[in-house]
Coordinates of C-alpha atoms in Angstrom, one line a residue:
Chain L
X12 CA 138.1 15.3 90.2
X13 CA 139.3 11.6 90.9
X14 CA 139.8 9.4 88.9
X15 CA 138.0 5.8 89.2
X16 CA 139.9 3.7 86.7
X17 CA 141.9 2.0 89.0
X18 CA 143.1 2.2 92.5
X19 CA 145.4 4.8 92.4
X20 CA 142.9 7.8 92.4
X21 CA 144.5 10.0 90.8
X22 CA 143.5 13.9 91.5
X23 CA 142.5 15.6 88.1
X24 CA 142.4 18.7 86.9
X25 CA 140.8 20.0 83.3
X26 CA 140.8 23.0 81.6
X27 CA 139.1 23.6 78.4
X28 CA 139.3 25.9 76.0
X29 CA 136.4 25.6 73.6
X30 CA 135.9 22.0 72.5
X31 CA 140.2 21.2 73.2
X32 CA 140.4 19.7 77.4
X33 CA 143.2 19.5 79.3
X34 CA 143.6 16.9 81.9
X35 CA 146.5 17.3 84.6
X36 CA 147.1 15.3 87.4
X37 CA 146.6 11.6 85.3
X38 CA 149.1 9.3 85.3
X39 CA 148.0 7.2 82.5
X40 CA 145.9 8.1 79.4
X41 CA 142.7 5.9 80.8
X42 CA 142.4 9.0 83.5
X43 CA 142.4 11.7 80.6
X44 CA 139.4 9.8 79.4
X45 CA 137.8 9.1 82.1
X46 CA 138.0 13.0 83.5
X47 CA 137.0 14.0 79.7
X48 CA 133.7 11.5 79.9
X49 CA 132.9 12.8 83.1
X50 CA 132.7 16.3 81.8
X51 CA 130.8 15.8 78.8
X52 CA 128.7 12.9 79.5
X53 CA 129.0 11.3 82.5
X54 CA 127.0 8.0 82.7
X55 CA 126.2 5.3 85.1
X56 CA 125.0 1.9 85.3
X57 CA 121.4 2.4 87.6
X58 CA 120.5 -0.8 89.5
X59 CA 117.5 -0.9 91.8
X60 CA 114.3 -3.1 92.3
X61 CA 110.3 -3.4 90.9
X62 CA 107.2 -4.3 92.0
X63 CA 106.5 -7.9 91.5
X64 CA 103.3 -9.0 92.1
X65 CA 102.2 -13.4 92.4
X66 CA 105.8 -14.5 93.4
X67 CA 107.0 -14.9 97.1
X68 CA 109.6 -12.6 96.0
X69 CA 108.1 -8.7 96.1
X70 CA 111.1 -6.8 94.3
X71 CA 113.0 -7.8 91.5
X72 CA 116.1 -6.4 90.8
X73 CA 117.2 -4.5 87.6
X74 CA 119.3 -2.6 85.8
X75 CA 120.3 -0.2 82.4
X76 CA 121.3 -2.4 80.1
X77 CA 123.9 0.5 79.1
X78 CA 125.2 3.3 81.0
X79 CA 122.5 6.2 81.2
X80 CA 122.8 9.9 81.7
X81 CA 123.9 10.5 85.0
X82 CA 121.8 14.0 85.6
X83 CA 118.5 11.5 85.0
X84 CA 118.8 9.1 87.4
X85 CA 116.4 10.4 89.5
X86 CA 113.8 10.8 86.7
X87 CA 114.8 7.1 86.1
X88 CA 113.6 5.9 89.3
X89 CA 110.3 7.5 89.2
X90 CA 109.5 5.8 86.2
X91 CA 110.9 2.5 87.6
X92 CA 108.6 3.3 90.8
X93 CA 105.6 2.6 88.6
X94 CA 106.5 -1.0 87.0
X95 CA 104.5 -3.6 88.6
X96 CA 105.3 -7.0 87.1
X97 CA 104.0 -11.1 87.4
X98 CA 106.3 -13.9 87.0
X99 CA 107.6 -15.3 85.1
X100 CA 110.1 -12.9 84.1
X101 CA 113.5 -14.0 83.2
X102 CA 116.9 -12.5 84.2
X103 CA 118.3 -10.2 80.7
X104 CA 114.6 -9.2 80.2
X105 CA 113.6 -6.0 79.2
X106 CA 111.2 -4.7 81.9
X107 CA 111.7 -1.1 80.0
X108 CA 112.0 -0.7 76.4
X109 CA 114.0 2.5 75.8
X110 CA 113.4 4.6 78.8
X111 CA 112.5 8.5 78.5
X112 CA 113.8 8.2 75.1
X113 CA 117.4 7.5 76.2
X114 CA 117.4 4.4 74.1
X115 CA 118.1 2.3 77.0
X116 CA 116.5 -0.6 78.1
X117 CA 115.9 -2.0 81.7
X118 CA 116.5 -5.2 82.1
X119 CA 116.0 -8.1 85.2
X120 CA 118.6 -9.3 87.0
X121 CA 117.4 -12.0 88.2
X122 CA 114.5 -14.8 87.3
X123 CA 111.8 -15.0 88.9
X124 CA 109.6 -18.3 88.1
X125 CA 106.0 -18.4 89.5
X126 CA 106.6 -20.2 92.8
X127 CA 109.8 -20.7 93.4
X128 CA 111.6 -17.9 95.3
Chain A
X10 CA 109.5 -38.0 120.7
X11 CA 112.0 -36.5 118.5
X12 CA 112.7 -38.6 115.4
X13 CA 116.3 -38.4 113.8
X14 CA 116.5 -38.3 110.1
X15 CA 120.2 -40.0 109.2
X16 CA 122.0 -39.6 105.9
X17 CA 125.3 -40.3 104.5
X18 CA 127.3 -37.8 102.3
X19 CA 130.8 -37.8 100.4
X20 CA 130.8 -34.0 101.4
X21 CA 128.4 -31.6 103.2
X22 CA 128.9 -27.7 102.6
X23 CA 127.9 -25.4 105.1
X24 CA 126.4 -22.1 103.3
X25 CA 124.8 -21.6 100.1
X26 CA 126.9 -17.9 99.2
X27 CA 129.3 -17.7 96.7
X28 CA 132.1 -19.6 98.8
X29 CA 129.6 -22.6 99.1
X30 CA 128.3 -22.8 95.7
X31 CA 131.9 -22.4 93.8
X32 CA 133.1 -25.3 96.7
X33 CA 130.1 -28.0 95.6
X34 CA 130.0 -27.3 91.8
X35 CA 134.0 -27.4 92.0
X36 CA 134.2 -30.9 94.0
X37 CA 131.4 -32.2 92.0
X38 CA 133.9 -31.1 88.6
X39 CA 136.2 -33.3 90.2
X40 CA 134.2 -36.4 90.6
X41 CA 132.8 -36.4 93.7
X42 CA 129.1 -37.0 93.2
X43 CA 127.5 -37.1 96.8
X44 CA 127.7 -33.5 97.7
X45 CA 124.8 -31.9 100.5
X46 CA 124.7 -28.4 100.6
X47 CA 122.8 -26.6 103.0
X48 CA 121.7 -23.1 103.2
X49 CA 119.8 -21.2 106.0
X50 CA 117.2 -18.7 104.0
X51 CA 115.2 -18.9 101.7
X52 CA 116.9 -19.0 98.4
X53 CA 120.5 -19.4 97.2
X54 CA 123.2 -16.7 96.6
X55 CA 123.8 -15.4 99.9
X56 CA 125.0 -11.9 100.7
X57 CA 124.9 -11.5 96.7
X58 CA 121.3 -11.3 96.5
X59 CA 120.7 -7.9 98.3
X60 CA 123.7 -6.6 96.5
X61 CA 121.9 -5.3 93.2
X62 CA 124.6 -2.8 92.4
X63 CA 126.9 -3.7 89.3
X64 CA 130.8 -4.8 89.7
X65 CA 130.8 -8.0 90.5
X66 CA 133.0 -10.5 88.6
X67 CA 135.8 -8.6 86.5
X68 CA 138.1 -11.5 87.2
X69 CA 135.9 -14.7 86.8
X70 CA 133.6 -13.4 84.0
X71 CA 135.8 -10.4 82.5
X72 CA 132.5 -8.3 82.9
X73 CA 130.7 -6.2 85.3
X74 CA 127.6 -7.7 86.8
X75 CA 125.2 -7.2 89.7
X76 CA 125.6 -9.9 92.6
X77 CA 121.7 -11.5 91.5
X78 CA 123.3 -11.8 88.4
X79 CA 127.1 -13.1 89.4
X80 CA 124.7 -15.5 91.6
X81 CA 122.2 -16.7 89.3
X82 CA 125.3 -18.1 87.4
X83 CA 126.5 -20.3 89.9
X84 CA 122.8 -21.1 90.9
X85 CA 122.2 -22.2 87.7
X86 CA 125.6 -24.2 87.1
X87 CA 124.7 -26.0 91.1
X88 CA 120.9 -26.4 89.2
X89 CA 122.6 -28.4 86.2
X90 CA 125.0 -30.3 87.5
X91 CA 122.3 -31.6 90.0
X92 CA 123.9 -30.9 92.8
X93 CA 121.5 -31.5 95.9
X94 CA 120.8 -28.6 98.5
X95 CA 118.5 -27.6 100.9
X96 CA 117.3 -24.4 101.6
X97 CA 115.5 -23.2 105.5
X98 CA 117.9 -25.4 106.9
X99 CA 120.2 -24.4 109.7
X100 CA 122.7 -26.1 110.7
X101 CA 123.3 -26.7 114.6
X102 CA 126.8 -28.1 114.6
X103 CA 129.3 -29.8 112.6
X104 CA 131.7 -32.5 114.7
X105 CA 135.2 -33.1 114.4
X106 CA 134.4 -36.6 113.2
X107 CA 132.5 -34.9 110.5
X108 CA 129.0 -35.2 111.3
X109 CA 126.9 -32.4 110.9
X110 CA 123.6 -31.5 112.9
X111 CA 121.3 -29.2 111.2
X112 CA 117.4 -28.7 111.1
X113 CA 114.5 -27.5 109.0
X114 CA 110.7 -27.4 108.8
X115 CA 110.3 -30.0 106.3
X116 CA 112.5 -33.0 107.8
X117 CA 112.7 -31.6 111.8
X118 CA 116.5 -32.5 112.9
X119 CA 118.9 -34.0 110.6
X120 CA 121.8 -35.6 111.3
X121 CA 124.3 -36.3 107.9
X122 CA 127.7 -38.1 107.8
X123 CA 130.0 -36.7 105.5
X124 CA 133.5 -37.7 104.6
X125 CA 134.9 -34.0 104.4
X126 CA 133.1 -30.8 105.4
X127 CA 133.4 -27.4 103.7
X128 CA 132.5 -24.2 106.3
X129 CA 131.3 -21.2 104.1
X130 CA 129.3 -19.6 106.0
X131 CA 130.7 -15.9 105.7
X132 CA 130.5 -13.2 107.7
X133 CA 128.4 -10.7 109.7
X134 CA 128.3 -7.3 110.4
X135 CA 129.6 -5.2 113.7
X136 CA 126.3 -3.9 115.5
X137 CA 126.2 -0.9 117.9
X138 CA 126.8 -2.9 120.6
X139 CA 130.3 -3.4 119.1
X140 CA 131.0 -0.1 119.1
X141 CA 129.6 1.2 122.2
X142 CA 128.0 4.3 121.4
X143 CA 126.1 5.8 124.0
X144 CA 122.5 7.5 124.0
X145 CA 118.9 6.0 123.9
X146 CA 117.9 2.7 122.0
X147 CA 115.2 3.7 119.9
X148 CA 114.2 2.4 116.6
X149 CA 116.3 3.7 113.6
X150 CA 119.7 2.4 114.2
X151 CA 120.4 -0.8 111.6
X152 CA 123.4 -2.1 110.0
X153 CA 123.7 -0.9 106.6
X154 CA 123.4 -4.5 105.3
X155 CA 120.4 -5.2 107.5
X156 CA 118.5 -2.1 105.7
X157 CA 120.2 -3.2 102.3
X158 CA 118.1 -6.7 103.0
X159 CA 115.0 -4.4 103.8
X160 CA 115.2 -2.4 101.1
X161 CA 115.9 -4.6 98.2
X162 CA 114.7 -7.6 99.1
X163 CA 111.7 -7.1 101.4
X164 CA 110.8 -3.9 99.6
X165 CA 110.9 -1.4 103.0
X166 CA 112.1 1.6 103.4
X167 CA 114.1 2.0 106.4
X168 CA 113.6 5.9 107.0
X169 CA 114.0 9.6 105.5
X170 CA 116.4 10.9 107.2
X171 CA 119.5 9.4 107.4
X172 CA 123.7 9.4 108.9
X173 CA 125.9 6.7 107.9
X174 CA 128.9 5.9 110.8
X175 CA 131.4 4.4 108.8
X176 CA 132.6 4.9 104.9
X177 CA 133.0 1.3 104.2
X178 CA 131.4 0.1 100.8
X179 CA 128.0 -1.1 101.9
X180 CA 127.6 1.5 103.9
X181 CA 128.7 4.2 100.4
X182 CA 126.3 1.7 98.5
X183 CA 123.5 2.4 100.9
X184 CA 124.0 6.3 100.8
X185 CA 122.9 5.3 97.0
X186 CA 120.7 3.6 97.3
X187 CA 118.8 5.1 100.1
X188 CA 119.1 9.1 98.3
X189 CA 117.7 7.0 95.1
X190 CA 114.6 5.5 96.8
X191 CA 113.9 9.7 98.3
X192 CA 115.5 9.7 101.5
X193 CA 118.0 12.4 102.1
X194 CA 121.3 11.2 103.2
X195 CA 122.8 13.9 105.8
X196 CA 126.7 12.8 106.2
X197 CA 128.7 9.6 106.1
X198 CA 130.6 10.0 109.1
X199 CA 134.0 8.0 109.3
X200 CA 136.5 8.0 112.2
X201 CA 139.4 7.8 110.4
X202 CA 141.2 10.7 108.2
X203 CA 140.5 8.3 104.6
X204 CA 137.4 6.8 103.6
X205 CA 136.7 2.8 103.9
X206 CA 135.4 2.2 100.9
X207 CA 136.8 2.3 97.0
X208 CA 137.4 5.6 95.2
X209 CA 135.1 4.6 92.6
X210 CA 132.2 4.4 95.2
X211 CA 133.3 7.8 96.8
X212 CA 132.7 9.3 93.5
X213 CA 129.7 7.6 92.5
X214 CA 127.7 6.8 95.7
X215 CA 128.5 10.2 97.4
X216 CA 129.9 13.1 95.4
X217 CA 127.1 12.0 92.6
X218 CA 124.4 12.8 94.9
X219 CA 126.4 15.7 97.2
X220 CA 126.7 13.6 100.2
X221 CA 129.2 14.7 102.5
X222 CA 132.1 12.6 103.6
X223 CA 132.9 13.8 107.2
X224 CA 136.3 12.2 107.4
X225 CA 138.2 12.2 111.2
X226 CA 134.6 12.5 113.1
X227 CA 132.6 9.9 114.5
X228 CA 128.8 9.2 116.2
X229 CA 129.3 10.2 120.3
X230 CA 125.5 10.6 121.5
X231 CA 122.5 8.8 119.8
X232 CA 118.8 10.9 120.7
X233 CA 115.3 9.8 120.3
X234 CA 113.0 7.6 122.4
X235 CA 110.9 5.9 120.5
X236 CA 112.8 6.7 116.6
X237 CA 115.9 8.0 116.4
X238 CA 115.2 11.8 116.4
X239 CA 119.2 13.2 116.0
X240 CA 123.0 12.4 116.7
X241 CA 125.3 14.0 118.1
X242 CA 128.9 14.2 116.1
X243 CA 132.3 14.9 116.9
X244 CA 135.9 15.5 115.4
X245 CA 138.5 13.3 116.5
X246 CA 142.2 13.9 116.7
X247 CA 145.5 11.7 114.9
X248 CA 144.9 9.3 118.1
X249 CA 141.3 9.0 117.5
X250 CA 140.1 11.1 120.7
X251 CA 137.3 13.3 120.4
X252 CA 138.4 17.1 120.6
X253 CA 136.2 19.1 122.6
X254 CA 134.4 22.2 121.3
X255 CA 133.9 20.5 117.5
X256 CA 130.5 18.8 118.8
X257 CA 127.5 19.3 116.7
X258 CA 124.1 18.0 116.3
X259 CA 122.3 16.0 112.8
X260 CA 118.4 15.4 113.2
X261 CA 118.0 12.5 111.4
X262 CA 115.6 9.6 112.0
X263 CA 118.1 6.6 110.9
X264 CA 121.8 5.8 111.7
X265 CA 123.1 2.7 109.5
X266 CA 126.3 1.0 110.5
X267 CA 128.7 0.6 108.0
X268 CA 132.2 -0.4 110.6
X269 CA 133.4 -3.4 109.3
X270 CA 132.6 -7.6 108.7
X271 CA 133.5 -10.4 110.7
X272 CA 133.9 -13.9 110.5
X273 CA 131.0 -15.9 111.5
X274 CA 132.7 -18.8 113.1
X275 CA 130.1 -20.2 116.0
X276 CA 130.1 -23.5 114.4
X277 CA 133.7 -23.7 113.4
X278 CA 134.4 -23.1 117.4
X279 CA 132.1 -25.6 118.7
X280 CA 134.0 -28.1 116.6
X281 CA 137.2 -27.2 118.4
X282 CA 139.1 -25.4 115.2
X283 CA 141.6 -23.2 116.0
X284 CA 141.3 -19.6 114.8
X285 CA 143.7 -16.8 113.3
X286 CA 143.6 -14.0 115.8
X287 CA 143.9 -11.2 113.2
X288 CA 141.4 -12.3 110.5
X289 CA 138.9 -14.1 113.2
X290 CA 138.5 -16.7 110.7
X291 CA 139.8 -20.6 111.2
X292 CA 143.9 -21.1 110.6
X293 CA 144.1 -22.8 107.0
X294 CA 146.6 -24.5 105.0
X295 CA 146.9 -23.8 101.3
X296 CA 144.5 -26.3 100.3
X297 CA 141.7 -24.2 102.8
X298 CA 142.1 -27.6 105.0
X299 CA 141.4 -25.9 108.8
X300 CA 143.0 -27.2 112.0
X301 CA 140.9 -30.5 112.1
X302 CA 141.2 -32.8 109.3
X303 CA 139.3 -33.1 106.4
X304 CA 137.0 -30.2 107.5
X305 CA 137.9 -27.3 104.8
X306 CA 136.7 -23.4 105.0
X307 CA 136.9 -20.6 102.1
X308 CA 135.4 -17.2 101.6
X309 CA 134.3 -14.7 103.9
X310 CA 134.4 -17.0 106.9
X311 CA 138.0 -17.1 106.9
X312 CA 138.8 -13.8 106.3
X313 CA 136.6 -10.5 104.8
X314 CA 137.4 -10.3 101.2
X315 CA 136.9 -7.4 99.3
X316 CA 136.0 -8.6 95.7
X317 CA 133.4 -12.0 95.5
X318 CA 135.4 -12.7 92.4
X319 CA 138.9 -13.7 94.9
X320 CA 135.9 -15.9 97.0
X321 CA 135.1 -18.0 94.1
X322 CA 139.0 -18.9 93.4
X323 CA 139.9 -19.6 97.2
X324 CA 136.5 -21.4 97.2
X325 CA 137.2 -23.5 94.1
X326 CA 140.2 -24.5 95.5
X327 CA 138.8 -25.7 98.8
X328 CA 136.2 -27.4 96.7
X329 CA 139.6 -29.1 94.7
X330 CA 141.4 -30.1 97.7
X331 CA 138.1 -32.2 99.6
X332 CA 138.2 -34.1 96.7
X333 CA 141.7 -34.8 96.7
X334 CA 141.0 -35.6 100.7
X335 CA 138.0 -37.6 100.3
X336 CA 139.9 -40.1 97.2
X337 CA 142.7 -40.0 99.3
X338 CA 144.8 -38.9 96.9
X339 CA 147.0 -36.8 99.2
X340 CA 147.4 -37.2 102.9
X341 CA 146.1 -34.6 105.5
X342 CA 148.7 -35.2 107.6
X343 CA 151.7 -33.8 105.3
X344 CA 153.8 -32.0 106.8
X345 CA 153.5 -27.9 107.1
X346 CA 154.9 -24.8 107.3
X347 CA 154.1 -21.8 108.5
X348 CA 153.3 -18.7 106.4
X349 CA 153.9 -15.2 109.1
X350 CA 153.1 -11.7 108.1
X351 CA 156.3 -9.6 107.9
X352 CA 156.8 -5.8 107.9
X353 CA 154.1 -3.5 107.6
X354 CA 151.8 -6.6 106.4
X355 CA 148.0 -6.9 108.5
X356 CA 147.7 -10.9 107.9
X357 CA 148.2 -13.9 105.3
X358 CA 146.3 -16.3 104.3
X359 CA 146.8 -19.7 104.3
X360 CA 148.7 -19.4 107.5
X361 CA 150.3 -22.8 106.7
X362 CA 151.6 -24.3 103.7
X363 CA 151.0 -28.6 103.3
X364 CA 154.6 -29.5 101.6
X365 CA 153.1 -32.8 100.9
X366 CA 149.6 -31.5 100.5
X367 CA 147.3 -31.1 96.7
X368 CA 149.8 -30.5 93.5
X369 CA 148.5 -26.6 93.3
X370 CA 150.8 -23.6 93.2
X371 CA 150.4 -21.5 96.0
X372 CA 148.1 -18.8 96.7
X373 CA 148.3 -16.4 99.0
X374 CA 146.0 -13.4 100.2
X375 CA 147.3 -10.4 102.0
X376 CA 146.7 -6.6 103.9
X377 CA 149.0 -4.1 104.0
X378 CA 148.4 -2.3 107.5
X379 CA 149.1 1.3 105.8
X380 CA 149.1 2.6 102.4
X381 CA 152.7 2.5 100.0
X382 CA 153.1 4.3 97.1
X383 CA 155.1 2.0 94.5
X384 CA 156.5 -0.5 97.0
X385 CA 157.5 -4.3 97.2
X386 CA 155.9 -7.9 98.4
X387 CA 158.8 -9.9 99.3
X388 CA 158.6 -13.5 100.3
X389 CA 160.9 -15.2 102.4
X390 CA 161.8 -18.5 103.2
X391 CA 163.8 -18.6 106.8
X392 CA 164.9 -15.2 105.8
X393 CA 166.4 -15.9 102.4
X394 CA 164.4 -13.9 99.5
X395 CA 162.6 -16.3 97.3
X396 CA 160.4 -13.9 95.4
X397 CA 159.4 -10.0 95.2
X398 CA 156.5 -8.7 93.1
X399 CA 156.5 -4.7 92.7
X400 CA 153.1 -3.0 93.6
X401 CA 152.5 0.4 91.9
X402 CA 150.1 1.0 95.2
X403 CA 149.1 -1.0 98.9
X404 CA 146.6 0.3 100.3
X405 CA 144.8 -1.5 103.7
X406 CA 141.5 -1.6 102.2
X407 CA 142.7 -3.5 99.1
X408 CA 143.2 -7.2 99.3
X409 CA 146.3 -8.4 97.8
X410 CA 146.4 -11.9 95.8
X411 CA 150.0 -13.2 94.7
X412 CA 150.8 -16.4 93.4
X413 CA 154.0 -18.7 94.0
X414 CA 155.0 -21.5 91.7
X415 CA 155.5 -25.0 93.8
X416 CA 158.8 -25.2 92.2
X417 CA 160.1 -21.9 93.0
X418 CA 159.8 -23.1 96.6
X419 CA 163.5 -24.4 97.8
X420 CA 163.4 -27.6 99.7
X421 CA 162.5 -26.8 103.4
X422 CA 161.7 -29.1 106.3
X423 CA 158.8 -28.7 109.0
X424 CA 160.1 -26.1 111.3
X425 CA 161.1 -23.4 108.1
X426 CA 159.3 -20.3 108.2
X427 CA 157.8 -18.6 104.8
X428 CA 157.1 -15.1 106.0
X429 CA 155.6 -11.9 103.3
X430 CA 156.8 -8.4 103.6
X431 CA 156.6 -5.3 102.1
X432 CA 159.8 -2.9 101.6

């Protein structure tokens, strides 16, 4: 595994040994929890786009308002693949209120008035 | 007949990205009120808008957001300050006595005086026929920014079956993106023996989705009349030769280009200012003035950064320094210095420091041609060591910013030399 903290990328290795990891490799204590998040629950911040109907724009951009399960992204963007919205929506709205029961919220990332691009 | 419409501005800025926005609200700051910015689509923001992934603006805002979001701020701050712009309008040329040419559908040609210029008008991307990669020309083949614009702002998809040539970060970002929207992303291929891109996007735009990373290979033979139907890969030796007996074929119906930015300096030419051969950008002093006076340039048009967040400093400070030029606070005629890459260093920018020039410290932006594990920036002054800052790790792909007090500076005359190196 390597680690993303910072630039250095440093290779990990973990071993566990019931609910006790060890990390190798790190060569500061950021990359021990980094490599022990990644094991047992790695998230991510998803950012893509929805429908948006009545605005020259036709996607708006969003986001998780926190990091969300990284082994759902993909049922994440079928959901987002339904959301049609209309102006005006501003940016730090929720488009999704607490998404497949993650309690996550989507949010806009950027405002979209009615006319104005 | 063609009418002329004629207007009169303290300074006009060329490009409505970050660089441009961070230039006009940081000259307006400063007291200069009669600022024109102009901006060739159809909104502001730039390059930021299509970027909807998160890590923008660690250093400006000490949090993570996605470039609508890092642009919407300095939208908003443009917006409030009331700061006048125009959007649609492209400019045609900008004249070393500072007048600028540009056009739109609203007004037809325009023709604005200003009393100092700001060129931000970024960069573009290297095509195919950059590269010279033989085969057919069908349809299939964009840049991985051009399908990035596609995709999340036009709302198209671009294919379903794709190869990326080059691992730099739009082109990781797109292998994201792309395997999130239901294509299936076949290989990032990259020439050299380490990725182009950040770690961080390694891990989370390729081993995420089990995308492989085909370092020390590259495109040699493009199929498909009409779409791209396949491509033909190679591996390619320490020297970068292709090594005979490793070729293979991908079917895939899209090939995006992620192999590197450059400067886009059309305008900057025509208006006679001298260019850095390295960074293809204009030849600046420390206050981002270029080679003709009063004309000023920051972002991605003098040199590719890596992080928006180092584009809004270097563009603040060229937004400081045509004020100081337009109040005539400081001359542009001071005299200068040069600033020369040493050892193992790619480029610097500024290339010249203005000893009489704004009362800033200086800042200065640097590659490292090859990667160092724990290693040294030392600047000299006519050889003498004035200052060394420990790295714990240069790599090329990693911008380096260091700072240099004014003071720390010994007294020097016009024909010293300030050169960077790392040991």
């Amino acid at each position: 595994m390597i680690c993303v903290v910072c630039p250095v990328g440093c290779h990990l290795r973990v071993s566990a040994d019931g609910d006790v990891y060890m990390v190798e490799g790190n060569q500061c204590g950021r990359g021990k929890v980094y490599a022990i998040n990644e094991l047992t629950n790695p998230l991510r911040t998803v950012t893509s786009t929805v429908k948006i109907n009545g605005s020259p724009m036709t996607r708006l951009p969003v986001k998780t308002k926190q990091a969300f399960p990284k082994g759902r992204m993909l049922e994440l963007m079928s959901v987002l693949g339904k959301v049609e919205l209309k102006p005006p929506v501003k940016r730090g709205q929720a488009v999704l209120k607490n998404v497949l029961d993650t309690g996550i919220d989507v949010v806009a990332t950027k405002t979209c008035l009615d006319n104005r691009v | 007949m063609t009418t002329y419409k004629k207007a009169c501005y303290d300074l006009v800025v060329i490009g409505g990205g970050p660089a441009g926005l961070a230039a006009a609200i940081e000259a307006k700051k400063n007291g200069i009120h009669h600022i024109l910015l102009l901006e060739r689509d159809r909104e502001l923001g730039g390059i930021l808008q299509q970027c909807i992934h998160n890590g923008f603006g660690i250093h400006v805002f000490k949090k993570e957001l996605t470039g609508p979001e890092y642009a919407e701020n300095f939208i908003d701050e443009l917006r409030d300050l009331g700061i006048e712009y125009k959007l649609d309008t492209m400019v045609l040329g900008v004249h070393e006595n500072k007048t600028v040419e540009a056009v739109n559908p609203q007004e037809g040609l325009l023709s604005i005086q200003a009393k100092a210029v700001v060129l931000a008008m970024g960069c573009r991307e290297r095509t195919r026929g950059a590269l010279n990669i033989p085969g057919s020309r069908p349809a299939g083949i964009f840049t991985a920014g051009t399908a990035q614009r596609l995709v999340n702002i036009e709302g198209y998809m671009v294919g379903k079956k794709a190869v990326i040539l080059g691992s730099g970060d739009i082109g990781l970002i797109m292998a994201r993106r792309m395997t999130l929207e239901g294509a299936k992303v076949e290989a990032v291929v990259e020439m050299m023996p380490y990725p182009g891109g950040l770690n961080r996007n390694i891990v989370q735009c390729l081993d995420d989705f089990d995308i492989p990373l085909l370092l020390s290979h590259t495109v040699v033979n493009v199929y498909g009349r009409n779409r791209l139907e396949g491509v033909d890969i190679m591996k390619v030796d320490k020297d970068r030769q292709v090594i005979p007996g490793t070729q293979r074929r991908i079917e895939c119906d899209t090939m995006l280009l992620s192999v590197g930015l450059i400067p886009e300096n059309e305008l900057s030419v025509d208006c006679g200012i001298k260019l850095d051969a390295v960074t293809q950008g204009p030849i600046v002093d420390n206050s981002m003035e270029t080679s003709a006076e009063g004309v000023f340039a920051c972002g991605n048009v003098v040199h590719v950064h890596d992080l928006v967040d180092f584009v809004t400093e270097e563009s603040r400070r060229a937004g400081r320094s045509a004020v100081d030029y337009i109040q005539r606070k400081t001359t542009a005629t001071g005299v200068k210095i040069k600033v020369v890459p040493g050892e193992t260093v790619r480029y610097v920018v500024p290339q010249l420091v203005n000893l009489d020039g704004p009362d800033m410290d200086f800042e200065f932006f640097l590659r490292s041609r090859d990667v160092h594990d724990r290693a040294s920036l030392v600047i000299s002054l006519d050889g003498q060591k004035i200052k060394t800052i420990r790295k714990r790790y240069l790599v090329p792909g990693e911008m380096q910013h260091i700072k240099l007090k004014r003071k720390a500076l010994p007294v020097c005359s016009g024909g010293s030399t300030l050169s960077i190196s790392i040991v």
